[in-house]
Amino acid sequence: MICEECKKSKTCRNCEDAGTLTTLSDTITTLSDTITTLSGAITILSNNAVLTTLSGTITTLSGNITTLKTTLKKTLSASNGLSESVDTLTTLNTDITKFNGKITRLNGNITTLNTAITTLKTTLSGPSGGADVLTKLSNNITRLSDDITTLNKTISGADALTTLNTAITTLSSNITAFNTTFSGPRGSAGALTTLSDTITKLSGHSGSAGTLTTLNNAITTLRDNITRINTIINPA
């Protein structure tokens, strides 16, 4: 817009302000388009819920900047207050430039994240269309679950537990019977006591010659007699 003063003089403050606002409007338009493109790229980037939410947020921001652009156009068409608008919008442009830098860094982070997601997907899917690692893991977990179920049925089945319980009961009874046989019931003299007494009788008491000594002498005498008889029957 060329004002009446501009038609008279080439140095019109209002026109300078209008030119600045036009440049600023173009910058914001470019920024709006960039963010719109970024929003579309992020939407295509991944179906991840967090990224989708982020994309929606940036889309909303893009819409807000578009609204700001419309407001600027209305400001440009005004015939007064342009100097104040320039100062305000210059500050706003600085803030938007800083924000654009943050958006650029965010875009880099999202690109890095996308690369990591792609790498993870490749790793989990196996190289060159090979066996899917996640499928293998799922199959292994399924087999493990089946094995645990089978084991649980085996050890918890009525037959298995009954057999085990019977075996334990039988063993307990045998141990009790063995203990009773060799120890005697209720503290009475049992087989072990009787055996101990028999050994004592056979070996004598307090080191004296006992039954075992007598038996040994008898065996020795019998051996000698057999030897003599053998000599008589079979002389050399």
Backbone as a ProteinNet text record, in pm:
[ID]
protein_1_A
[PRIMARY]
MICEECKKSKTCRNCEDAGTLTTLSDTITTLSDTITTLSGAITILSNNAVLTTLSGTITTLSGNITTLKTTLKKTLSASNGLSESVDTLTTLNTDITKFNGKITRLNGNITTLNTAITTLKTTLSGPSGGADVLTKLSNNITRLSDDITTLNKTISGADALTTLNTAITTLSSNITAFNTTFSGPRGSAGALTTLSDTITKLSGHSGSAGTLTTLNNAITTLRDNITRINTIINPA
[TERTIARY]
85.2	0	88.8	62.9	138.9	49.7	96.5	15.4	29	-52.5	-52.1	80.3	138.6	264.6	377	368.4	472	469.8	353.6	342.6	413.2	424.6	487.2	637.2	676.7	816.6	862	991.7	1044.3	1082.4	1085.4	1120.6	996.7	917.7	792.8	809.7	796.8	812.2	708.8	586.8	480.7	508.9	559.7	588.7	703.3	804.8	914.5	861.7	772.4	712.4	633.6	560.1	479	568	683.4	776.2	832.3	864.8	916.3	812.8	688.3	581.6	558.6	571.8	553.4	660.5	786.4	896.7	873.2	830.1	803.1	689.6	587.7	474.9	521	609.4	660.9	741.7	821.7	902.4	813.4	707.9	616	541.5	509.7	443.7	534	663.3	760.1	770.8	775.5	782.7	659.8	543.8	419.3	422.7	470.7	478.6	577	690.6	791.9	735.3	663.2	605.7	496.9	420.9	319.1	384.7	494.6	568.7	623.5	677.5	730.9	621.3	504.5	391.9	356.4	353	322	428.1	556.1	665.8	658.3	626.3	616.7	499.4	390.9	275.2	311.8	388.2	430.3	537.4	617.2	733.1	698.8	596.6	567.9	423.7	372.8	237.8	242.4	362.5	379.2	285	217.4	116	175.8	295.8	358.7	391.2	446	479.7	354.1	248.7	122.2	69	76.7	33.8	119.1	250.6	341.1	307.6	278.7	242.2	117	19	-103.8	-77.9	13.2	47.3	112.3	205	272.5	174.2	81.1	-21.7	-104.7	-140.1	-214.5	-132.9	-2.1	86.7	90.9	97.1	98.4	-28	-141.2	-267	-266.6	-207.5	-200.1	-113.9	-3.9	82.2	11	-68.1	-147.7	-244.4	-306.3	-396.1	-319.9	-196.8	-113.3	-82.9	-56.1	-27.6	-147.4	-266.4	-388.1	-401	-369.2	-375.2	-276	-157.2	-55.2	-102.2	-168.2	-219.1	-317.9	-401.8	-497.1	-423.3	-314	-235.7	-171.1	-123.8	-60.5	-157.5	-282.7	-382.3	-428	-384.4	-422.3	-338.6	-390.7	-321.8	-251.7	-261	-196	-142.5	-58.3	-2.4	98.2	154.4	245.7	378.5	426.7	555.6	550.8	444	429.1	417.9	345.2	328.8	463	547.8	679.1	761.1	764.7	840.9	789.8	657.9	598.1	625.2	605.7	622.7	768.8	859.8	1003	1039.4	988.7	1011	949.8	827.2	759.4	838	892.2	969.5	1094	1157.9	1275.2	1237.8	1125.5	1079.4	1047.3	981.8	945	1070	1171.6	1297.3	1362.6	1362.5	1417.1	1337.6	1206.1	1120.4	1144.3	1166	1191.9	1319.2	1419.9	1542.6	1516	1428.6	1393.5	1319.8	1230.8	1158.1	1256.1	1357.6	1457.8	1532.8	1572.4	1640.9	1549.1	1421.5	1324.7	1311.9	1311.6	1302.9	1422.4	1542.2	1661.1	1648.7	1594.6	1575.1	1475.8	1369.7	1269.4	1329.5	1414.5	1481.6	1569.7	1642.8	1727.4	1642.8	1528.8	1438.9	1386.3	1350.6	1299.6	1405.4	1531.6	1641.4	1655.2	1645.4	1655.6	1541	1420.1	1303.8	1322.7	1374.1	1398.4	1501.9	1610.3	1714.8	1658.9	1578.4	1518.1	1427.2	1348.4	1257.3	1335.7	1447.7	1531.7	1590.1	1636.6	1695.5	1594.1	1474	1371	1312.9	1319.6	1260.1	1355.7	1484.1	1582	1625.3	1751.8	1805.5	1751.2	1739.9	1703.5	1580.1	1480.6	1356	1368.7	1472.1	1493.9	1387.6	1408.9	1311	1291.4	1169.6	1133.9	1173.3	1257.2	1304	1188.1	1095.8	981.5	894.7	881.8	804.1	871.9	1003.9	1078.6	1059.5	1072	1056.1	917	816.2	678.3	660.4	719.3	708.1	777	894.4	966.9	887.7	826.1	745	625.1	564.9	450.7	492.4	607.5	654.9	686.2	748.4	779.3	651.8	550.7	422.3	360.5	370.2	316	390.5	524.3	604.4	568.4	549.9	513.2	375.5	282.9	148.5	154.7	234.5	248.8	310.3	415.6	480.5	383.5	305.5	209	106	59.4	-37.2	25.4	153.5	221.9	237	281.8	309.6	184.7	81	-39.6	-151.1	-127.2	-229.6	-254.7	-376	-414.2	-329.1	-302.6	-225.9	-83.6	-20.7	118.5	132.8	46.5	55.1	19.5	-78.8	-117.4	-2.6	61.5	175.1	287.8	317.2	423.5	388.5	264.9	222.3	228.8	187.3	191.7	335.2	425.3	565.7	624.3	589.7	639.8	583.7	454.7	392.5	457.8	480.7	544.1	683.9	760.1	895.1	891.9	798.2	785.4	752.9	662.8	625.7	744.7	820.7	938.2	1042.4	1061.8	1158.3	1111.8	981.5	926.8	944.3	913.3	927.1	1072.5	1162.2	1305.3	1350.5	1308.7	1345.8	1289.1	1163.6	1099.6	1171.1	1207.2	1272.2	1406.9	1485.2	1621.1	1633.2	1535.2	1544.1	1448.1	1345	1245.4	1141.8	1017.1	909.1	906	872.1	849.5	966.1	1087.1	1203.9	1238.7	1165	1197.4	1317.5	1379	1495	1455.1	1518.7	1485	1595.9	1592.8	1688.9	1831	1850.3	1985.5	2039.1	1951.9	1994.4	2027.6	1941.8	1964.5	2094.1	2117.2	2239.8	2361.5	2350.4	2460.6	2491.1	2386.7	2405.7	2472.6	2430.2	2486.3	2634.9	2669.7	2810.6	2892.1	2834.5	2904.7	2931.2	2828.8	2843.5	2950.2	2952.9	3048.1	3191.6	3208.9	3343.6	3394	3310	3352.4	3339.1	3356.5	3338.9	3471.9	3491.9	3607.6	3739.3	3750.9	3875.9	3901.4	3811.2	3832.3	3805.6	3859.3	3836	3689.1	3626.5	3483.3	3452.2	3331.3	3282.4	3358.1	3392.6	3465.3	3602.7	3668.3	3800.3	3787.8	3689.1	3665	3634.2	3550.5	3515.1	3637.9	3722.2	3843.2	3935.7	3948.2	4032.2	3976.3	3844.5	3780.5	3804.1	3793	3816	3961.1	4053	4195.5	4220.9	4163.4	4179.1	4119.4	4000.8	3935.6	4021.2	4081.9	4167.5	4287.8	4348	4463.9	4424.6	4309.1	4262.5	4237.5	4177.2	4150.7	4282.2	4379.9	4511.4	4574.7	4568.4	4626.6	4553.8	4421.2	4343.8	4379.9	4393.2	4427.7	4565.4	4657.3	4792.6	4789.8	4706.3	4696.4	4634.5	4530.3	4458.9	4542.2	4607.7	4686	4832.1	4904.4	5045.2	5125.3	5230.6	5313.5	5383.1
-118.9	0	123.9	215.7	341.1	453.3	519	623.4	754.9	851.3	980.4	1052.1	1036	1103.5	1049.5	918.8	855.2	910.6	946.2	1001.6	1136.8	1205.7	1337.1	1327.8	1230.8	1220.2	1075.1	1055.8	919.4	865.8	954.7	911.3	915.2	815.7	806.6	704	749.3	658.8	547.6	582.1	482.4	372.9	414.7	314.9	225	283.8	201.4	97	145	51.9	-56.4	-13.4	-109.6	-212.4	-166.3	-260.1	-359.6	-310.8	-400.6	-504.7	-457.7	-550.4	-652.8	-607.7	-701.5	-810.4	-768.4	-865.6	-963.2	-905.3	-989.8	-1086.9	-1038.4	-1124.4	-1238.6	-1206.5	-1310.7	-1414	-1363.9	-1455.1	-1550.3	-1493.2	-1575.8	-1673.1	-1629	-1719.3	-1837.7	-1806.9	-1914.1	-2008.3	-1946.7	-2028.1	-2116.8	-2060.5	-2136.9	-2254.4	-2227.4	-2334.4	-2442.3	-2396.1	-2492.4	-2583.3	-2522.8	-2601.9	-2695	-2646.3	-2732.8	-2853.9	-2827.3	-2937.6	-3032.6	-2972.8	-3054.4	-3139.9	-3080.5	-3154.7	-3273.9	-3249.3	-3359.1	-3466.8	-3423.9	-3521.1	-3605.9	-3543	-3616.8	-3714.2	-3672.3	-3761.8	-3886.6	-3866.4	-3980	-4061.5	-3994.6	-4057.7	-4183.8	-4179.5	-4295.6	-4292.5	-4410.4	-4421	-4421.1	-4398.2	-4395.5	-4292.3	-4330	-4243.3	-4110.6	-4116.7	-3994	-3900.3	-3957.1	-3874	-3819	-3900.1	-3853.7	-3734.5	-3744.8	-3633.8	-3510.5	-3532.2	-3421.2	-3357.1	-3441.8	-3390.8	-3304.6	-3352.1	-3275.2	-3141.1	-3141.3	-3016.9	-2917.5	-2968.4	-2880	-2830.8	-2916.8	-2874.9	-2760.1	-2774.5	-2667.5	-2539.3	-2554.4	-2437.6	-2372.4	-2455.5	-2403.4	-2323	-2376	-2303.8	-2170.4	-2169.6	-2044.6	-1941	-1988.5	-1895.3	-1843.5	-1930.9	-1886.5	-1776.3	-1795.6	-1692.1	-1562.6	-1577.5	-1459.4	-1387.9	-1467.2	-1408.6	-1326.5	-1381.4	-1309.9	-1178.6	-1184.9	-1063.9	-959.7	-1007.4	-914.9	-845.1	-921.7	-861.3	-749.7	-774.8	-671.2	-549.9	-576.9	-466.6	-384.8	-456.3	-387.3	-293.6	-330.5	-249	-128.5	-123.1	-8.8	113.7	229.6	353.7	421.6	367.5	430.4	323.1	367	276.9	178.8	206.8	111.8	103	213.2	211.8	120.5	131.6	45.5	-100.3	-121	-258	-317.5	-234.4	-283.3	-327.7	-246.3	-282.7	-412.1	-419.8	-540	-663.4	-647	-760.2	-798.7	-701.2	-734.5	-826.6	-791	-877	-1014.5	-1012.6	-1139.2	-1222.9	-1155.6	-1226.6	-1291.2	-1218.1	-1273.9	-1398.9	-1389.7	-1505.2	-1623	-1592.9	-1699.8	-1762.7	-1677.6	-1730.1	-1827	-1787.3	-1876.4	-2006.6	-1991	-2109.9	-2199.4	-2135.4	-2211.8	-2294.8	-2235.2	-2310	-2432.9	-2414.7	-2528.6	-2635.7	-2590.3	-2685	-2762	-2689.2	-2754.6	-2861.4	-2826.6	-2926	-3043.2	-3010.8	-3116.9	-3209.5	-3150.3	-3229.8	-3324.4	-3271.7	-3356.9	-3471.8	-3441.7	-3547.3	-3651.9	-3604.9	-3698.2	-3784.9	-3723.2	-3800.9	-3908.3	-3869.2	-3966.9	-4078.7	-4038.7	-4138.2	-4232.4	-4176.5	-4258.3	-4358.2	-4311.2	-4400.9	-4514.4	-4478.1	-4580.5	-4680.7	-4629.1	-4717.7	-4811	-4755.1	-4837	-4944.7	-4905.2	-5001.8	-5111.5	-5070.5	-5168.3	-5263.5	-5208	-5290.8	-5390.7	-5343.2	-5432	-5543.2	-5505.4	-5604.4	-5708.9	-5664	-5756.1	-5840.8	-5790.1	-5862.3	-5960.7	-5949.4	-6039.4	-5987.2	-6013.8	-5961	-6032.9	-5956.6	-6012.4	-6101.1	-6058	-6134.8	-6264.5	-6274.1	-6396.9	-6416.8	-6520.1	-6553.3	-6434.8	-6408.8	-6296.1	-6328.1	-6241.6	-6265.8	-6264.9	-6169.9	-6163.1	-6288	-6340.2	-6462.9	-6578.7	-6587.3	-6692.7	-6681.6	-6558.7	-6537.7	-6579	-6540.8	-6577	-6728.6	-6795.8	-6942.1	-7007.8	-6954.7	-7010.7	-6993.8	-6876.8	-6852.3	-6947	-6968	-7059.7	-7200.9	-7246	-7381.1	-7392.8	-7288.8	-7290.8	-7299.5	-7223.9	-7227.1	-7366.6	-7429.6	-7565.4	-7663.6	-7650.1	-7739.6	-7723.2	-7597.6	-7572.1	-7630.7	-7615	-7671.2	-7822.7	-7886.6	-8032.5	-8076.3	-8005.9	-8039.2	-8023.2	-7916.2	-7891.4	-8003.7	-8047.8	-8157.9	-8286.1	-8308	-8430.3	-8437.1	-8326.1	-8330.3	-8305.9	-8252	-8223.2	-8324.3	-8417.8	-8518	-8608.1	-8657.3	-8741.3	-8866.9	-8929.8	-9054.2	-9032	-8927.6	-8902.3	-8873.4	-8787.3	-8752.7	-8871.9	-8951	-9069.3	-9168.7	-9191.7	-9284.2	-9235.4	-9106.1	-9050	-9059.9	-9029.6	-9034.7	-9177.4	-9274.3	-9415.5	-9459.6	-9417.9	-9454.6	-9397.1	-9272.3	-9208.9	-9279.6	-9312.8	-9383	-9519.1	-9592.9	-9724.8	-9713	-9614.2	-9593.6	-9561.2	-9476.4	-9440.8	-9563.6	-9648.4	-9770.8	-9864.9	-9878.7	-9966.3	-9917.4	-9785.7	-9729.6	-9755.5	-9737.4	-9762.4	-9909.1	-10000.4	-10143.9	-10180.9	-10124.6	-10151.6	-10104.7	-9983.8	-9928.3	-10012.3	-10057.2	-10139.7	-10273.6	-10332.7	-10464.1	-10460.5	-10359.3	-10355.2	-10279.3	-10198.2	-10120.8	-10170	-10241.9	-10288	-10181.2	-10223.4	-10125.5	-10072.6	-9945.5	-9882.3	-9904.4	-9904.1	-9911.7	-10049.5	-10154.1	-10289.3	-10342.6	-10447.5	-10506.5	-10563.2	-10515.4	-10560.9	-10645.4	-10657.4	-10743.1	-10694.5	-10562	-10511	-10544.9	-10533	-10567.3	-10715.6	-10798	-10943.3	-10978.1	-10914.1	-10938.6	-10897.3	-10783.2	-10736.6	-10836.5	-10888.3	-10987	-11113	-11157	-11278.9	-11260.9	-11144.9	-11118	-11116.6	-11058	-11053.9	-11194.9	-11280.1	-11418.2	-11493	-11468.5	-11539.1	-11492.4	-11368.3	-11313.6	-11313	-11349	-11350.5	-11213.3	-11206.8	-11082.1	-11034.1	-10906.4	-10842.6	-10907	-10947.8	-11001.9	-11147	-11214.1	-11354.8	-11444.3	-11566.5	-11661.4	-11695.6	-11666.7	-11689.1	-11796.2	-11794.4	-11896.4	-11894.8	-11776	-11768.2	-11833.3	-11812.7	-11874.9	-12026.6	-12073.2	-12217.6	-12275.3	-12203.4	-12249	-12252.3	-12154.5	-12149	-12266.8	-12297.1	-12410.8	-12541.9	-12552	-12674	-12689.9	-12577.9	-12582.3	-12620.5	-12566.7	-12599.6	-12748.8	-12799	-12942.1	-13027.7	-12989.4	-13064.2	-13063.4	-12951.6	-12941.8	-13036.1	-13036.6	-13124.8	-13271.4	-13305.3	-13444.1	-13483.7	-13392.7	-13421.4	-13439.6	-13359.3	-13370.5	-13506.9	-13552.9	-13682.7	-13795.9	-13786.5	-13891.6	-13894.5	-13778	-13769.7	-13830.7	-13811.7	-13867.5	-14019.9	-14073	-14218.7	-14279.4	-14215	-14270.3	-14255.5	-14145.1	-14119	-14097	-14209.1	-14191.6	-14142.8	-14075.1	-14021.7	-14135.1
0	0	0	-86.1	-93.8	-40.2	64.5	126.6	48.9	82.6	14.2	34.9	156	186.5	99.7	71.9	-8.9	-151.4	-196	-330.8	-340.9	-226.2	-223.8	-196.1	-112.8	-71.8	-76.5	-109.5	-115.6	22.1	120.6	256.4	342.9	332.9	409.3	519.6	644.1	759.1	755	719	717.2	615.2	498.2	395.7	437.2	507.5	557.6	655.6	743.2	839.5	767.2	664.6	590.2	522.3	468.8	404.8	504.2	623.7	728.5	765.9	780.2	816.3	706.1	581.5	470	473.5	497.9	506.9	621.9	735.7	851.5	822.3	751.8	716.1	627	531	442	520.4	617.6	700.4	778.9	836.5	915	825	703.3	607.6	576.4	553.1	525.5	645	764.8	886.7	899.7	868.9	876.3	779.6	657	556.6	600.6	659.8	706.4	814.3	908.4	1017.3	964.7	866.1	805.2	739.4	666.6	603.2	708.9	816.7	926.7	988.1	1005.2	1061.7	974.3	842.6	750.5	755	763.8	767.8	893.5	1004.8	1130.9	1126.5	1064.1	1051.8	972.5	864.6	781.6	853.3	934.6	999.1	1074.2	1154.5	1239.3	1285.5	1314.2	1370.7	1522.6	1576.8	1722.1	1783.5	1890.6	1952	1997.9	2056.4	2106.7	1991.4	1883.4	1768.3	1702	1701.3	1643.9	1723.1	1855.2	1940.9	1915.3	1903.3	1875.4	1741.3	1642.8	1510.6	1519.4	1596.2	1613	1679	1777.7	1847.3	1751.7	1670.2	1574.5	1468.3	1428.9	1332.9	1390.6	1518.2	1586.1	1588.4	1617.8	1619.2	1480.9	1378.5	1241.7	1214	1261.1	1243.4	1316.2	1436.4	1513.4	1441.2	1381.5	1308.3	1183.2	1120.2	1004.4	1046.1	1163.1	1216.4	1240.6	1293.7	1317.1	1185.7	1081.1	949.7	900.4	920.2	879.6	955.6	1084.9	1167.9	1118.4	1078.4	1027.9	900.2	814.6	691.4	722	823.4	862.9	917.8	991.1	1047.1	936.5	832.4	719.7	647.8	650.2	579.4	660.8	787.4	871.1	831.5	858.9	819.5	935.7	1056.9	1171.3	1266.1	1357.4	1457.9	1402.7	1283.7	1221.5	1295.7	1347.5	1418	1539.5	1618	1735.4	1692.8	1581.8	1533.4	1493.7	1430.9	1388.4	1508.8	1614.2	1733.7	1794.6	1806.2	1865.6	1780.5	1650.7	1560.8	1544.2	1559.2	1554.4	1670	1788.4	1905	1882.8	1826.8	1800.1	1699	1597.9	1495.9	1557.3	1651.3	1719.8	1798	1869.1	1946.7	1855.5	1743.6	1649.9	1588.7	1561.8	1506.9	1605.4	1733.7	1836.1	1841.7	1834.7	1840.3	1719.1	1603.9	1482.2	1498.1	1568.1	1594.4	1679.6	1779.8	1865.1	1785	1695.5	1610.3	1521.2	1470.2	1384.9	1463	1586.8	1670.9	1701.4	1726	1753.1	1632.8	1515	1393.2	1382.8	1419.6	1418.6	1516.6	1635.8	1735.8	1687.5	1620.5	1569	1458.4	1375.7	1270.6	1332.3	1437.5	1508.3	1567.1	1625.9	1684.1	1576.3	1462.2	1352.7	1305.6	1298.1	1259.6	1359.5	1489.5	1594	1584.1	1556.2	1542	1422.7	1312.2	1192.8	1221.9	1292.4	1328.2	1417.2	1515.6	1606.1	1529.7	1437.4	1358.2	1274.4	1213.9	1133	1218.8	1338.9	1429.7	1470.8	1503.5	1550.9	1438.4	1316.8	1204.5	1139.6	1169.3	1109.5	974.2	936.2	810.4	687.8	579.1	447.3	450.7	523.9	528.7	605.1	690.8	766.1	871.9	952.9	1056.7	1149.6	1182	1267.7	1411.3	1470.5	1606.9	1705	1684.3	1775.5	1764.5	1641.7	1623.3	1694.7	1680.4	1750.3	1901	1950.5	2093.5	2138.7	2059.7	2092.7	2094	1993	1986.5	2105.2	2142.8	2257.1	2386.1	2400.9	2520.2	2522.5	2404.1	2395.7	2434.1	2379.9	2413.3	2562.2	2617	2759.2	2841.3	2799.1	2868.9	2863.5	2744.2	2729.6	2819.5	2824.2	2908.3	3055.4	3096.6	3236.3	3266.1	3170.2	3188.4	3201.8	3113.6	3118.5	3251	3292.4	3419.5	3535.3	3529.7	3636.6	3644.4	3525.1	3523	3576.9	3542.3	3584.2	3735.7	3794.3	3938.1	4021.9	3959.3	4036.9	4011	3917	3888.1	4007.8	4020.3	4134.6	4141.6	4026.8	4025.2	4073.4	4020.4	4056.2	4204.7	4256.9	4398.9	4487	4444.1	4522.3	4528.4	4413.3	4409	4498.8	4487.9	4570.6	4718.3	4752.4	4892.3	4945.9	4862.3	4903	4927.5	4836.6	4851.5	4979.9	5008	5130.8	5253.7	5248.8	5362	5383.9	5273.8	5283	5341.9	5292.5	5344.3	5492.5	5531.9	5673.2	5757.8	5706.1	5778.9	5790.8	5682.2	5684.3	5783.9	5785.7	5881.7	6024.5	6047.9	6182.2	6220.8	6126.4	6153.5	6180.5	6099.3	6118	6255.5	6289.5	6419.7	6533.5	6517.5	6621	6636.1	6521.6	6523.9	6595.2	6566.3	6620.5	6751.8	6782.9	6906.9	7013	6971.5	7067.1	7090.1	7099	7119.2	7261.6	7272.8	7403.1	7499.4	7449.2	7535.8	7585.7	7545.8	7592.3	7517.1	7569.4	7503.9	7369.3	7262.3	7128.9	7070.5	6940.1	6871.3	6891.9	6891.7	6909.7	7048	7147.2	7283.1	7292.9	7234.5	7235	7163	7049.1	6973.9	7055	7122.2	7205.6	7317.2	7379.6	7486.9	7433.6	7315.1	7255.3	7226.7	7170.5	7141.7	7270	7374.4	7503	7555.5	7544.9	7591.7	7511.9	7380.2	7294.2	7316.1	7353.4	7366	7508.6	7601.7	7741.1	7803.2	7936.4	8010.4	8064.3	8060.3	8123.5	8082.7	7958.5	7907.5	7944.4	8017.3	8054.3	7934.6	7940.3	7830.7	7825.3	7715.5	7703.3	7601.7	7560.1	7467.3	7336.2	7286.9	7160.4	7172	7285.4	7305.7	7309.6	7382	7390.9	7253.9	7178.8	7044.8	6954.5	6968	6886.2	6918.4	7046.6	7087.2	7032.9	7038.1	6988.9	6839.2	6766.6	6621.3	6592	6669.6	6649.7	6673.9	6782.6	6814.5	6704.3	6655.3	6548.3	6423.1	6393.5	6274.9	6286.7	6406.6	6427.7	6412.4	6466.3	6457.5	6312.4	6237.2	6095.9	6020.7	6055.9	5990.5	6018	6143.4	6179.1	6107.8	6104.3	6036.6	5888.7	5829.6	5687.7	5661.3	5757.6	5742.5	5747.5	5839.5	5853.1	5727.4	5675.9	5559.5	5433.1	5421.8	5300.7	5337.8	5369	5406	5285	5312	5204	5129.7
[MASK]
++++++++++++++++++++++++++++++++++++++++++++++++++++++++++++++++++++++++++++++++++++++++++++++++++++++++++++++++++++++++++++++++++++++++++++++++++++++++++++++++++++++++++++++++++++++++++++++++++++++++++++++++++++++++++++++++++++++++++++

